[in-house]
Coordinates of C-alpha atoms in Angstrom, one line a residue:
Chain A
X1 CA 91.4 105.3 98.4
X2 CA 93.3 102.1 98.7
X3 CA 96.1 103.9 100.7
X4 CA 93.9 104.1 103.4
X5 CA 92.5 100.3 104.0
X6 CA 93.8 97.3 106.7
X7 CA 96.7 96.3 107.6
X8 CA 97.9 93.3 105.2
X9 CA 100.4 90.6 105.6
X10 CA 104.0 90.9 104.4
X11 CA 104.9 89.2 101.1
X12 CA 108.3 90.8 100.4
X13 CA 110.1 87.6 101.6
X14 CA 108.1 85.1 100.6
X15 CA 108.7 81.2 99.2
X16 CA 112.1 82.0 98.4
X17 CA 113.6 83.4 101.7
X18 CA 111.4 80.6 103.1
X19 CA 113.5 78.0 100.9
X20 CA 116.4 79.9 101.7
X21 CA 116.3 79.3 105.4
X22 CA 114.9 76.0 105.3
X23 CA 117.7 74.4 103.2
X24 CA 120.0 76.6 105.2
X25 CA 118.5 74.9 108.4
X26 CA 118.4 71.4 106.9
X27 CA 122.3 71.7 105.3
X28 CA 123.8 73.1 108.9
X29 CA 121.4 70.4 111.0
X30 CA 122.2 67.3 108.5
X31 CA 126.0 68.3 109.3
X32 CA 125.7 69.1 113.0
X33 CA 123.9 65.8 113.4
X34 CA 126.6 64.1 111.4
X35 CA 129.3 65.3 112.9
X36 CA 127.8 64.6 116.7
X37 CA 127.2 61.2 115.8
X38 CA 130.5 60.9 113.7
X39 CA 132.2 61.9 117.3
X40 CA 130.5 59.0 119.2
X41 CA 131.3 55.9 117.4
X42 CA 132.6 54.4 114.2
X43 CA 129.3 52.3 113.8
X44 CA 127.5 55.7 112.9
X45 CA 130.0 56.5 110.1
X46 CA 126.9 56.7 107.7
X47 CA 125.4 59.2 109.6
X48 CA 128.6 61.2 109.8
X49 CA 129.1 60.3 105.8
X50 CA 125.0 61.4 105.2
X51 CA 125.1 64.5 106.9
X52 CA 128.9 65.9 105.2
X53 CA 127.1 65.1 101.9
X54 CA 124.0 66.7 102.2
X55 CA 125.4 70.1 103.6
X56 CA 127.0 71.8 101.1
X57 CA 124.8 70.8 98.8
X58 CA 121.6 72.0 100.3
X59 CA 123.3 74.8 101.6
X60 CA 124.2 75.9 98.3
X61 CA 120.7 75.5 97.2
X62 CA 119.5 77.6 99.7
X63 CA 121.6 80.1 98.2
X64 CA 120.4 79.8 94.8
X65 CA 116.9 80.6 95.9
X66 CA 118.7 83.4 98.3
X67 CA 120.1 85.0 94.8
X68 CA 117.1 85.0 93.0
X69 CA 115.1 86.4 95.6
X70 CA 117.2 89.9 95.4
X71 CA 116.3 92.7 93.5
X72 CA 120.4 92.8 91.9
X73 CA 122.1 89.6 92.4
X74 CA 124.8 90.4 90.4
X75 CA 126.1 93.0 93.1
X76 CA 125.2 90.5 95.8
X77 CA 129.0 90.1 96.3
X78 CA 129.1 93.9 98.4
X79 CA 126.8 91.7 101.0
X80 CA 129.6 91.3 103.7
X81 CA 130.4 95.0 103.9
X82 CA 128.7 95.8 107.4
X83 CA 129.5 93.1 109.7
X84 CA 129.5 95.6 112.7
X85 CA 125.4 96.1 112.2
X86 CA 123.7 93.9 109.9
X87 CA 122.7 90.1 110.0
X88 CA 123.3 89.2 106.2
X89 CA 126.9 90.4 106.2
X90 CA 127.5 88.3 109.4
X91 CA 125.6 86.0 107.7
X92 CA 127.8 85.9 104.1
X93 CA 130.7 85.3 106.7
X94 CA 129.0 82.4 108.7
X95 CA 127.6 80.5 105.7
X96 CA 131.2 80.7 103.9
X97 CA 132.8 79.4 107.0
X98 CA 130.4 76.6 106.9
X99 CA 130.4 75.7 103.8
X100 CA 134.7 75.8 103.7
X101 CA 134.5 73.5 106.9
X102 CA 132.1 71.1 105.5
X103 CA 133.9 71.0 101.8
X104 CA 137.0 70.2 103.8
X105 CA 135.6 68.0 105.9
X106 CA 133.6 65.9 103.4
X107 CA 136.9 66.2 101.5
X108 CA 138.9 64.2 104.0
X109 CA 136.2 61.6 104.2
X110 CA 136.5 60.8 100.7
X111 CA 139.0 58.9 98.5
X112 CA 141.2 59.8 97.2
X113 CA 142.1 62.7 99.8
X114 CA 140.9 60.7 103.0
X115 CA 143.0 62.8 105.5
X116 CA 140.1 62.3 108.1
X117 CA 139.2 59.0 107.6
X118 CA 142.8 57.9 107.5
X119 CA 144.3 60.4 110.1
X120 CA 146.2 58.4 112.4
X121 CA 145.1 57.2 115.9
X122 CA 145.4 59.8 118.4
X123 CA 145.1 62.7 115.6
X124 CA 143.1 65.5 117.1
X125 CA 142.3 66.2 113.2
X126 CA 138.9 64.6 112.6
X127 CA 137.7 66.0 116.6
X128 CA 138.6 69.5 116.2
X129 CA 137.4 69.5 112.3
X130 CA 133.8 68.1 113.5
X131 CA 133.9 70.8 116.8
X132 CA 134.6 73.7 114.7
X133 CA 132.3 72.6 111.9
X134 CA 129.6 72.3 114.3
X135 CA 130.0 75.2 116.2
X136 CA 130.1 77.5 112.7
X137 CA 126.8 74.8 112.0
X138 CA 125.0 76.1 115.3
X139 CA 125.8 79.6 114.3
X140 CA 124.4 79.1 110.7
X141 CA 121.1 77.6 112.3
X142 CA 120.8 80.6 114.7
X143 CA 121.2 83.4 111.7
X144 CA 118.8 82.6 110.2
X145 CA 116.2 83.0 113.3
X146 CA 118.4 86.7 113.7
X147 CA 118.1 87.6 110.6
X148 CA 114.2 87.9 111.2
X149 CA 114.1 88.5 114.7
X150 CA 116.5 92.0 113.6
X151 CA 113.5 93.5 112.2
X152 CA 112.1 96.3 113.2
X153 CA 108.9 96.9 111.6
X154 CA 107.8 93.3 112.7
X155 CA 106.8 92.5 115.8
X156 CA 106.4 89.1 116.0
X157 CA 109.6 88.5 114.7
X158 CA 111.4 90.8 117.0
X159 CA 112.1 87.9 120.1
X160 CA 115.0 86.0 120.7
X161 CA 112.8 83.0 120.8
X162 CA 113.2 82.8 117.0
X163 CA 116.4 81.7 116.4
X164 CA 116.1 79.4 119.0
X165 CA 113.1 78.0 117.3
X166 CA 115.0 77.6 114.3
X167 CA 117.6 76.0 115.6
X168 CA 115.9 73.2 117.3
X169 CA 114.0 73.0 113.9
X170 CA 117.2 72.8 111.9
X171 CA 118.9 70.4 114.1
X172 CA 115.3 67.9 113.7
X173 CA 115.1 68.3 109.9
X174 CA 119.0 67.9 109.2
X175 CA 118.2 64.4 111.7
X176 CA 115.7 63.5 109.3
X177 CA 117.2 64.6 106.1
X178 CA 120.6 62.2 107.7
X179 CA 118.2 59.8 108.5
X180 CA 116.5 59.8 104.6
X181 CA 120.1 59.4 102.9
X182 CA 121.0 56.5 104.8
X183 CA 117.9 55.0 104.4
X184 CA 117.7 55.4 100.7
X185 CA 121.5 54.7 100.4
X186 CA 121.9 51.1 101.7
X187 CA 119.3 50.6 104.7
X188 CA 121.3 47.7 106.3
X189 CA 124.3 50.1 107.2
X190 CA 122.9 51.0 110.5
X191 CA 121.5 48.2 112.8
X192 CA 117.8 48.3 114.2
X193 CA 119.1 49.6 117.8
X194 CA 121.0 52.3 115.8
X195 CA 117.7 53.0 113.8
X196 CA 115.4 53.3 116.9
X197 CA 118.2 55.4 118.7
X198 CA 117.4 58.4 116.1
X199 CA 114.4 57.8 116.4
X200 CA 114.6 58.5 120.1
X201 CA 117.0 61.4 119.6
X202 CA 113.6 62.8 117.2
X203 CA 111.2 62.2 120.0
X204 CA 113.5 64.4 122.2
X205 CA 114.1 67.2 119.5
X206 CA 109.9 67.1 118.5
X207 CA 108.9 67.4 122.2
X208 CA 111.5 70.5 122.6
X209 CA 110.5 72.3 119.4
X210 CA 107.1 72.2 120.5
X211 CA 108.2 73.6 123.4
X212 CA 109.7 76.2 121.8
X213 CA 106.8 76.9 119.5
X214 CA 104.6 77.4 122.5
X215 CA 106.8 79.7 123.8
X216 CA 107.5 81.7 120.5
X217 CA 103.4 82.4 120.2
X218 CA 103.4 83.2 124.3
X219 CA 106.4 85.9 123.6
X220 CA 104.0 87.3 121.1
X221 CA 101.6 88.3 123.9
X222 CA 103.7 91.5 124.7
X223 CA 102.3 93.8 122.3
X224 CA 98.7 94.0 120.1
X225 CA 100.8 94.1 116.7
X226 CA 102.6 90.9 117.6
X227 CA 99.7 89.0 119.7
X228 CA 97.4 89.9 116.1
X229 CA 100.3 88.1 114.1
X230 CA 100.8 85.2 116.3
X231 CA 97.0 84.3 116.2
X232 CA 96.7 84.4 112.7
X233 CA 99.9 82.3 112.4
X234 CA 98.2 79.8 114.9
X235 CA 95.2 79.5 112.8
X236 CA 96.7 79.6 109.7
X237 CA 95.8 75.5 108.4
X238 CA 99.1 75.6 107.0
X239 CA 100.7 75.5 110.1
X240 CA 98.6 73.9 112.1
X241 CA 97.8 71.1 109.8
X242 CA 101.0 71.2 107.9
X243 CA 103.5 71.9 110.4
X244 CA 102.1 70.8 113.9
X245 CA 100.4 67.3 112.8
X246 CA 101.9 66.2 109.8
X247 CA 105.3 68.0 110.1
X248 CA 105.9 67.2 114.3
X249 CA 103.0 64.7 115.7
X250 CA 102.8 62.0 112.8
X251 CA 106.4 61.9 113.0
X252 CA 106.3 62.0 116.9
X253 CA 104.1 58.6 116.9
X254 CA 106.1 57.1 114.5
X255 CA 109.1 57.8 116.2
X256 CA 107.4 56.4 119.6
X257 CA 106.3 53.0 117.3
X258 CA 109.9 52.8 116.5
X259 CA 111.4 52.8 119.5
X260 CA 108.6 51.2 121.5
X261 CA 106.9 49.1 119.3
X262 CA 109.4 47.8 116.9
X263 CA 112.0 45.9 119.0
X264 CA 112.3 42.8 116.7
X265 CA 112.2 45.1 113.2
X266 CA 114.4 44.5 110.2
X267 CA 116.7 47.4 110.3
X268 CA 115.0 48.2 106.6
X269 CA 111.3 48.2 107.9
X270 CA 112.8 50.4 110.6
X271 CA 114.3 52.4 107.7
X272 CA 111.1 52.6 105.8
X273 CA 109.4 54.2 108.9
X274 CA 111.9 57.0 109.1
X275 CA 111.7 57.7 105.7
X276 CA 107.7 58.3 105.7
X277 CA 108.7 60.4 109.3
X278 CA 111.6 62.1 108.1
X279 CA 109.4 63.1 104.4
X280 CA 106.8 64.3 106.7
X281 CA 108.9 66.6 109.3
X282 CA 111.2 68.0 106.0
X283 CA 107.2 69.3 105.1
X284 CA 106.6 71.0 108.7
X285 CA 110.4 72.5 108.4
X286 CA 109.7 74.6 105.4
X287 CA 106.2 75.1 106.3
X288 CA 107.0 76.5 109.7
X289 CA 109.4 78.9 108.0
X290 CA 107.0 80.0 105.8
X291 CA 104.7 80.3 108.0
X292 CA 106.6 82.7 110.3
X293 CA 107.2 84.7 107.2
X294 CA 103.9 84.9 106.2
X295 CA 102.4 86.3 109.6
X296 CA 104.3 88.9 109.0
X297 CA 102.8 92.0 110.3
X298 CA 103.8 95.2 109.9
X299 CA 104.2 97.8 113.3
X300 CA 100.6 99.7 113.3
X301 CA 101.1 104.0 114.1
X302 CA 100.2 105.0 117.2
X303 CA 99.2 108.9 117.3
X304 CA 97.4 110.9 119.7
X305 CA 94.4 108.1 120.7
X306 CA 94.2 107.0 117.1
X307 CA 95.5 103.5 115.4
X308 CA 96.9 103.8 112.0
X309 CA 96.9 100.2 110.3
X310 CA 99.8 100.6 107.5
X311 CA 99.6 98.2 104.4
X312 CA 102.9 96.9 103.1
X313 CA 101.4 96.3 99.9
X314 CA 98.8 98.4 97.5
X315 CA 95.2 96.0 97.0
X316 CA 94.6 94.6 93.5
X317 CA 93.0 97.3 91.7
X318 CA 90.3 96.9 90.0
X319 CA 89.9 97.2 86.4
X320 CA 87.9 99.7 85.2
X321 CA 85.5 97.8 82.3
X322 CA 85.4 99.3 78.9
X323 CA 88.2 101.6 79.0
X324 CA 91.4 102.2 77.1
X325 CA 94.4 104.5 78.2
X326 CA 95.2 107.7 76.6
X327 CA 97.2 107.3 74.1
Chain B
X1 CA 124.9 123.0 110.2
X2 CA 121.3 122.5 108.5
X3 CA 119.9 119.5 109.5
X4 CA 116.2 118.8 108.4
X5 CA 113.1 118.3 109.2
X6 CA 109.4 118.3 109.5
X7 CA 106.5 119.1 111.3
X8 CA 102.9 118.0 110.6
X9 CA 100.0 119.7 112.0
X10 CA 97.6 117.0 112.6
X11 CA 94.8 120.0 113.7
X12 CA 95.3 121.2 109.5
X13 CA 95.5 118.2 108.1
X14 CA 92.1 117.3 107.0
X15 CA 93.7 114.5 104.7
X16 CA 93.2 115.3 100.9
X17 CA 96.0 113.6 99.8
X18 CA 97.2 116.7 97.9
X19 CA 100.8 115.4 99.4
X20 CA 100.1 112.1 98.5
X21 CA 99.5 113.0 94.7
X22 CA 102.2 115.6 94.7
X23 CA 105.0 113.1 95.5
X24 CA 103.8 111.0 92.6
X25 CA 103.8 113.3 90.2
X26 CA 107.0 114.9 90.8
X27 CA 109.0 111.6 91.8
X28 CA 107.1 109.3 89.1
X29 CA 106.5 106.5 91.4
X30 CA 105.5 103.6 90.3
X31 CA 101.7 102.3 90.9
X32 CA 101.5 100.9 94.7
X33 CA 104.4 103.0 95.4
X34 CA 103.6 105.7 98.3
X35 CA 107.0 107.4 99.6
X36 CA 104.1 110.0 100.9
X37 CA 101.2 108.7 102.7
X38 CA 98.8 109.4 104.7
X39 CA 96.2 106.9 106.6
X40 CA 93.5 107.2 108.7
X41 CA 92.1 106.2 111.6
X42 CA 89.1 106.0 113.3
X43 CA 88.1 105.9 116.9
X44 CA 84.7 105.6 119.0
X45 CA 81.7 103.8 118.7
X46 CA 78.8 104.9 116.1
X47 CA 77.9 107.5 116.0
X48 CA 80.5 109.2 118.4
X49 CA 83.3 108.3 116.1
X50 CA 85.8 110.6 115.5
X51 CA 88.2 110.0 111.9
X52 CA 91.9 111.1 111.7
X53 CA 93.7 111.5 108.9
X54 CA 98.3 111.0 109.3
X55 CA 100.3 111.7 106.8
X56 CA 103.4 109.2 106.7
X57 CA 106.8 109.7 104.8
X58 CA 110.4 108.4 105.3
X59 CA 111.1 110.2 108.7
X60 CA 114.4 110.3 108.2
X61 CA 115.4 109.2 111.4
X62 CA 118.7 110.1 113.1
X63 CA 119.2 106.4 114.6
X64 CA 117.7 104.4 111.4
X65 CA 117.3 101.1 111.4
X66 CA 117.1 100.8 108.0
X67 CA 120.9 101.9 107.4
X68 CA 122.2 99.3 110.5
X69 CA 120.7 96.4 108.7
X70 CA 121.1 97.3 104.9
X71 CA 124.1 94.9 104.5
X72 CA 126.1 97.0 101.8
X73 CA 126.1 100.3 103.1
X74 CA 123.6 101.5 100.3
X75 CA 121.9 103.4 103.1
X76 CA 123.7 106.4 103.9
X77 CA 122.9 108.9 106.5
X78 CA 123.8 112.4 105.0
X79 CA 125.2 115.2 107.2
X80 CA 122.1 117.3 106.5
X81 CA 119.8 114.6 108.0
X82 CA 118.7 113.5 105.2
X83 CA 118.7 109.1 104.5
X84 CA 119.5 108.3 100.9
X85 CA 119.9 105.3 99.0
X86 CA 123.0 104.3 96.8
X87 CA 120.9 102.5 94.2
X88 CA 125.0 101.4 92.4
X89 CA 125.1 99.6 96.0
X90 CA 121.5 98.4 96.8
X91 CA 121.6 94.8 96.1
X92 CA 117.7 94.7 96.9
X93 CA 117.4 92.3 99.4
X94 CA 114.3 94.3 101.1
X95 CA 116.3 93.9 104.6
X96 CA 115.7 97.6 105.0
X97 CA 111.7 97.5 104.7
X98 CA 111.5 94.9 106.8
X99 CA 113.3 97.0 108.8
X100 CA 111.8 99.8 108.7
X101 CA 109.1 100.3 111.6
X102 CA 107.5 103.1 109.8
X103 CA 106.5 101.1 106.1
X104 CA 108.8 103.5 104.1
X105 CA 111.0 101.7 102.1
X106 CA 110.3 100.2 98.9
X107 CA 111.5 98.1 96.1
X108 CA 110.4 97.8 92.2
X109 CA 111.4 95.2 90.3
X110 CA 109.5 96.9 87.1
X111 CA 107.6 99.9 86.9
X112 CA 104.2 98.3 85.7
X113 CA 101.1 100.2 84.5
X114 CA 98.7 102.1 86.0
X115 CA 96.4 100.7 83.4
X116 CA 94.9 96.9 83.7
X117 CA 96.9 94.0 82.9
X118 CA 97.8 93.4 79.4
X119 CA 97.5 96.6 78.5
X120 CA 101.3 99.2 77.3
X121 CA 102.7 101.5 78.7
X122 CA 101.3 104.8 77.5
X123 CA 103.7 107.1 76.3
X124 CA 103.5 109.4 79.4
X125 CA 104.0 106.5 81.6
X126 CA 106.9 105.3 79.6
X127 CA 108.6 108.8 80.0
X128 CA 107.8 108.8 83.9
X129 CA 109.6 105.1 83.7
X130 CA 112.5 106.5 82.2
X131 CA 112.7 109.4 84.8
X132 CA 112.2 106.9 87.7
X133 CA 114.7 104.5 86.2
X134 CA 117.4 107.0 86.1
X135 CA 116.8 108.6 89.3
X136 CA 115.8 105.7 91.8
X137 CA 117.2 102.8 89.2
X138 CA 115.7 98.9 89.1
X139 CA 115.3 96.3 91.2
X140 CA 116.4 98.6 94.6
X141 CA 114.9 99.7 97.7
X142 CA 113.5 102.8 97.5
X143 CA 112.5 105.6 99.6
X144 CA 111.5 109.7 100.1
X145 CA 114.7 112.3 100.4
X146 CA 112.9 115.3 101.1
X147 CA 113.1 116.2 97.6
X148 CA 116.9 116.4 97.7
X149 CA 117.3 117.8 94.2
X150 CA 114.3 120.8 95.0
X151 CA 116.3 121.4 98.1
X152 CA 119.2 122.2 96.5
X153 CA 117.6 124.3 94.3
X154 CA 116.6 126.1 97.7
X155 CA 112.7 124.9 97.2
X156 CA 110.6 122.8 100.2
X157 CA 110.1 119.3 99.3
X158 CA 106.9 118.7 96.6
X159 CA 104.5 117.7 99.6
X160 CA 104.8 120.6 101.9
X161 CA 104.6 123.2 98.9
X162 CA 101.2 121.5 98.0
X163 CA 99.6 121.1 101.3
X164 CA 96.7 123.6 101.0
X165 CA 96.1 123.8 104.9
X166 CA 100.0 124.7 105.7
X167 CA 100.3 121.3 107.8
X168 CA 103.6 120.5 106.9
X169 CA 106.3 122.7 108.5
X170 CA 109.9 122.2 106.6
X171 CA 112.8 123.5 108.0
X172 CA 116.6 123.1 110.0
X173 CA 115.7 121.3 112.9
X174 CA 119.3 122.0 114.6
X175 CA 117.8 125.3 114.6
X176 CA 116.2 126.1 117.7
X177 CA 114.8 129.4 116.4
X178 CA 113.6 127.6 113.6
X179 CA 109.6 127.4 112.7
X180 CA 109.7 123.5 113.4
X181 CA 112.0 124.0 116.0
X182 CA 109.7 126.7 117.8
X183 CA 106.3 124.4 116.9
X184 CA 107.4 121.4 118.3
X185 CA 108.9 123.2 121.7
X186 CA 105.5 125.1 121.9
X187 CA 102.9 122.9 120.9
X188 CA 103.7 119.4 122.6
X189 CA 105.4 117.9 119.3
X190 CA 105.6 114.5 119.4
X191 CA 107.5 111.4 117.1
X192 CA 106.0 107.8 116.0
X193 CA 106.9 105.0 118.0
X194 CA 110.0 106.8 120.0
X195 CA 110.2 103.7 121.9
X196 CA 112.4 102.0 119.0
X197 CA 114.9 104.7 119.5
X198 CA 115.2 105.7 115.8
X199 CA 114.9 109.4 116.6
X200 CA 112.5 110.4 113.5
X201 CA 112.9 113.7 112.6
X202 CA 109.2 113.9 111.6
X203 CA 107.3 115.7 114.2
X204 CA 103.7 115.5 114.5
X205 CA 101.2 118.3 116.8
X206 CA 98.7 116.8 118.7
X207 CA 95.2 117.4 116.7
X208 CA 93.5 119.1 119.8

C-alpha cells in the first residue's frame, strides 16, 4: 500500500507562497532601503524615489500569487479575524499598514500632491513618515520568516533564525531591486562614489546573510527530522548553485570589483555592474525561499521504539494497463 | 460533560487497514485523502527485524495547533472534544496542515478519479463527489470528526466499529470510569509527540 511508504517533501506551499514571500521581501526591503537612504542625504533621492515605487507594486504582486494560491480566495477577506494566534491575520494587518504608509508616502513624493518633497524645512513630516514606514517594512520582512517558523509539523522551519534569515534577505534583494530601477531609469542620477557605496552596503548585507544561512542549517542540528531536512536543502543544486553562487557569491565579487577595483568607473559602467549583481541576487532571493519551502519535512511519529515516516502526499499511482472503469 | 476520545491497542493492531478502508467508504474521500491511517515501521537489523503497524487519525487535540494558526476561525474546538472545520469559513490557505504535527489535515481542490488520467468519473464516484462536496465542501482543509453525524446517532465512529481485533477503544475520556479512561490509567497509555503540548486525545498502549 502506498499509505505506508517514505516520508516525502512538502508541496502544499509551493512556487506561489514562494513568490508570495519573495516579492513581499523585495517590496518591504526596496522601501526600507529607500527610506534609510532617503533619511541620509538629498543626493540619494533616487534611491528613496526607486524604492517608494517599487513597494507597493511588488507587494501587491506578491499578493496576487498569495490569492491564487488559496483554496477560496473569494472569502480571503475573513483572513484578519485571529490576530491573538495566527501569523496571516497579523500578517493581513502588517501588509495593509505597509502598503497605506508606502501609498502615502510615494504620494507625497509625487506631483501633483508633493507634501513630502515640499514639506517645509524643519517639518518632522518626511522623518517620521520614513521611521514609521520602515519600522511596519522590518515587520513585513520578519512575517514572513514567522509565518513558517509557526509551523508545527515542520521542523526545520520551527527556529527563530528564519525570519531573521528573511529579513537580512529582504533588506539585500530590495538593495538590489533599488539599485536595478535606478540603474535602468537614468544611470547618471547617482555618482560613481554613490554607486560603489551600495555596493559596499551589499558586501556587508551578503557576508551577514551567509552568516545567517550557516546558522539557520546549524539550528537544524537539534532534532533528526529537522537535521534530515536541512541536509537535503544543503544539497539541493538549487540552492547551492542557485542561491549560494549565483544568488550571494557572484554578486559578492562583483560588489568587491566595484568598490575596490573600479575607482575611476563611469557611474553607468558602475551601473551596468549592479544590474548583472542585482539580476543575479533577485535569482538567489526567490530561490532561497523556495528552497526553504521545498525542504519541507514533515514531523516523523515516534511510538514505542518504532519510527513512523508520514507522507504529506499519496505517490503517483500507477496505471493499471488495459483496463476500463465500471461503468 | 462527554468529552471524547480514543484508545488504540498497538498489541491488536496487526494493521489491515480495515479502518483505513472504512473511513473511505463511509466519508467518500477523495483519492490520496487518508483522514484514517495507519503506517508502519520497522526496526532491527535482518533478520531480527521486528514491523509495527500505527494507525493515525486527527487526534483531536485539546491544545491544537491547527485551530491557533487557522487565520479565520474555521477551526473550532467543540465542547465535546471534538475539532471541526467551518468549510463557509475555511479560506484554504493549508496554514492548518502545515501546522498540524500529526499530517491530518487536508485540502481538495477537486475530487479527481480513482481511475487513470483522462479517464470520467464513474457514476459511483460522481455520487461519492456529490456527498463529499456537500459534507466537507471545495477547495478547504479537511480533516476526521470522529464521525460526528454516527455519534449523534449514538454509533462509534466508522473505524472503531470495523476494526476486527477491537484495537480502537471509543469513549468519554472525562470519564474516569470510562473503558479508555480505565486502559490508559492501567496499561501505561501514552500520546504522540506530547512534547508540542497539543494534548491529543488519541491514546496509544504500548505493543508489549
Amino acid at each position: 500500500m502506498s499509505i505506508e511508504k517514505e516520508r516525502q517533501f512538502q508541496t502544499t506551499w509551493g512556487g506561489m507562497v514562494a513568490a508570495y514571500l519573495f516579492l513581499g521581501g523585495v517590496g518591504a526591503g526596496a522601501y526600507v532601503v529607500g527610506a534609510v537612504a532617503g533619511l541620509l542625504d538629498q543626493g540619494w533621492r533616487p534611491v528613496l524615489n526607486a524604492g517608494l515605487g517599487l513597494s507597493f507594486p511588488l507587494v501587491m504582486i506578491g499578493l496576487v500569487f498569495l490569492l491564487a494560491h488559496l483554496g477560496s480566495p473569494s472569502r480571503s477577506f475573513l483572513a484578519a479575524s485571529r490576530l491573538g494566534s495566527s501569523w496571516i491575520s497579523r500578517g493581513v494587518v502588517i501588509v495593509s499598514a505597509f502598503l497605506a504608509l508606502a501609498v502615502i508616502h510615494f504620494l507625497g513624493q509625487v506631483a501633483p500632491f508633493d507634501y513630502v518633497s515640499n514639506a517645509p524645512a524643519g517639518s518632522p513630516l518626511p522623518v517620521v513618515l520614513s521611521i514609521a514606514g520602515i519600522l511596519c517594512g522590518l515587520f513585513v520582512m520578519l512575517y514572513t520568516g514567522a509565518l513558517l517558523s509557526a509551523s508545527k509539523g515542520y521542523p526545520l522551519w520551527r527556529t527563530g533564525v528564519l525570519p531573521v534569515l528573511f529579513m537580512v534577505s529582504a533588506l539585500f534583494t530590495g538593495l538590489l531591486a533599488d539599485m536595478i530601477a535606478v540603474a535602468l531609469a537614468d544611470a547618471s542620477t547617482l555618482m560613481a562614489i554613490q554607486y560603489r557605496n551600495l555596493a559596499l552596503a551589499g558586501v556587508g548585507l551578503i557576508v551577514v546573510e551567509l552568516l545567517v544561512i550557516f546558522f539557520f542549517l546549524h539550528s537544524a542540528y537539534r532534532t533528526d527530522d529537522s537535521r534530515e531536512a536541512a541536509e537535503a536543502m544543503a544539497k539541493s543544486p538549487s540552492f547551492i548553485a542557485g542561491d549560494l553562487v549565483a544568488g550571494l557569491l557572484v554578486p559578492l565579487v562583483i560588489f568587491l570589483v566595484m568598490y575596490f577595483g573600479m575607482a575611476d568607473a563611469a557611474p553607468k559602467t558602475l551601473a551596468a555592474a549592479g544590474i548583472a549583481a542585482g539580476v543575479l541576487g533577485l535569482m538567489g532571493g526567490f530561490l532561497l525561499r523556495s528552497a526553504v519551502l521545498a525542504a519541507g519535512m514533515q514531523t516523523s511519529l515516534e511510538a514505542a521504539g518504532f519510527k513512523f515516516r508520514t507522507p504529506s502526499v499519496a505517490p503517483p499511482r500507477e496505471a493499471p494497463a488495459g483496463r476500463l472503469p465500471p461503468q | 460533560m462527554t468529552r471524547y476520545g480514543m484508545v488504540i491497542d498497538l498489541k491488536r493492531c496487526y494493521g489491515c487497514y480495515a479502518c483505513v478502508m472504512s473511513c473511505k467508504v463511509k466519508n467518500h474521500t477523495p483519492p490520496g485523502v487518508f483522514w484514517a491511517r495507519l503506517l508502519k515501521g520497522e526496526t532491527g537489523t535482518f533478520p531480527n527485524t521486528v514491523r509495527q503497524a500505527l494507525p493515525v487519525l486527527c487526534f483531536q487535540c485539546d491544545e491544537p495547533s491547527c485551530l491557533t494558526v487557522c487565520p479565520t476561525g474555521a477551526t473550532i474546538k467543540l465542547d465535546n472534544g471534538i475539532v471541526i472545520v467551518d468549510k463557509d469559513k475555511c479560506i484554504g490557505c493549508s496554514y492548518c496542515k502545515m501546522a498540524c504535527p500529526y499530517g491530518a489535515r487536508y485540502l481538495v481542490e477537486e475530487w479527481q478519479s480513482y481511475f487513470p488520467e483522462g479517464l470520467p468519473l464513474t457514476e459511483l464516484e460522481v455520487m461519492q463527489r456529490q456527498l463529499w462536496e456537500e459534507k466537507s465542501g471545495v477547495g478547504v482543509s479537511t480533516k476526521c470528526d470522529f464521525c460526528r453525524d454516527r455519534l449523534e446517532e449514538g454509533r462509534d465512529p466508522a473505524c472503531v466499529n470495523a476494526c476486527p481485533a477491537n484495537a480502537r477503544i471509543f469513549g468519554d475520556l472525562d470519564d474516569p470510569y470510562s473503558e479508555p479512561s480505565q486502559l490508559i490509567k492501567k496499561s501505561r497509555g501514552f500520546v504522540l509527540h506530547p512534547e508540542l503540548g497539543n494534548k491529543p486525545r488519541v491514546y496509544y498502549l504500548p505493543p508489549r
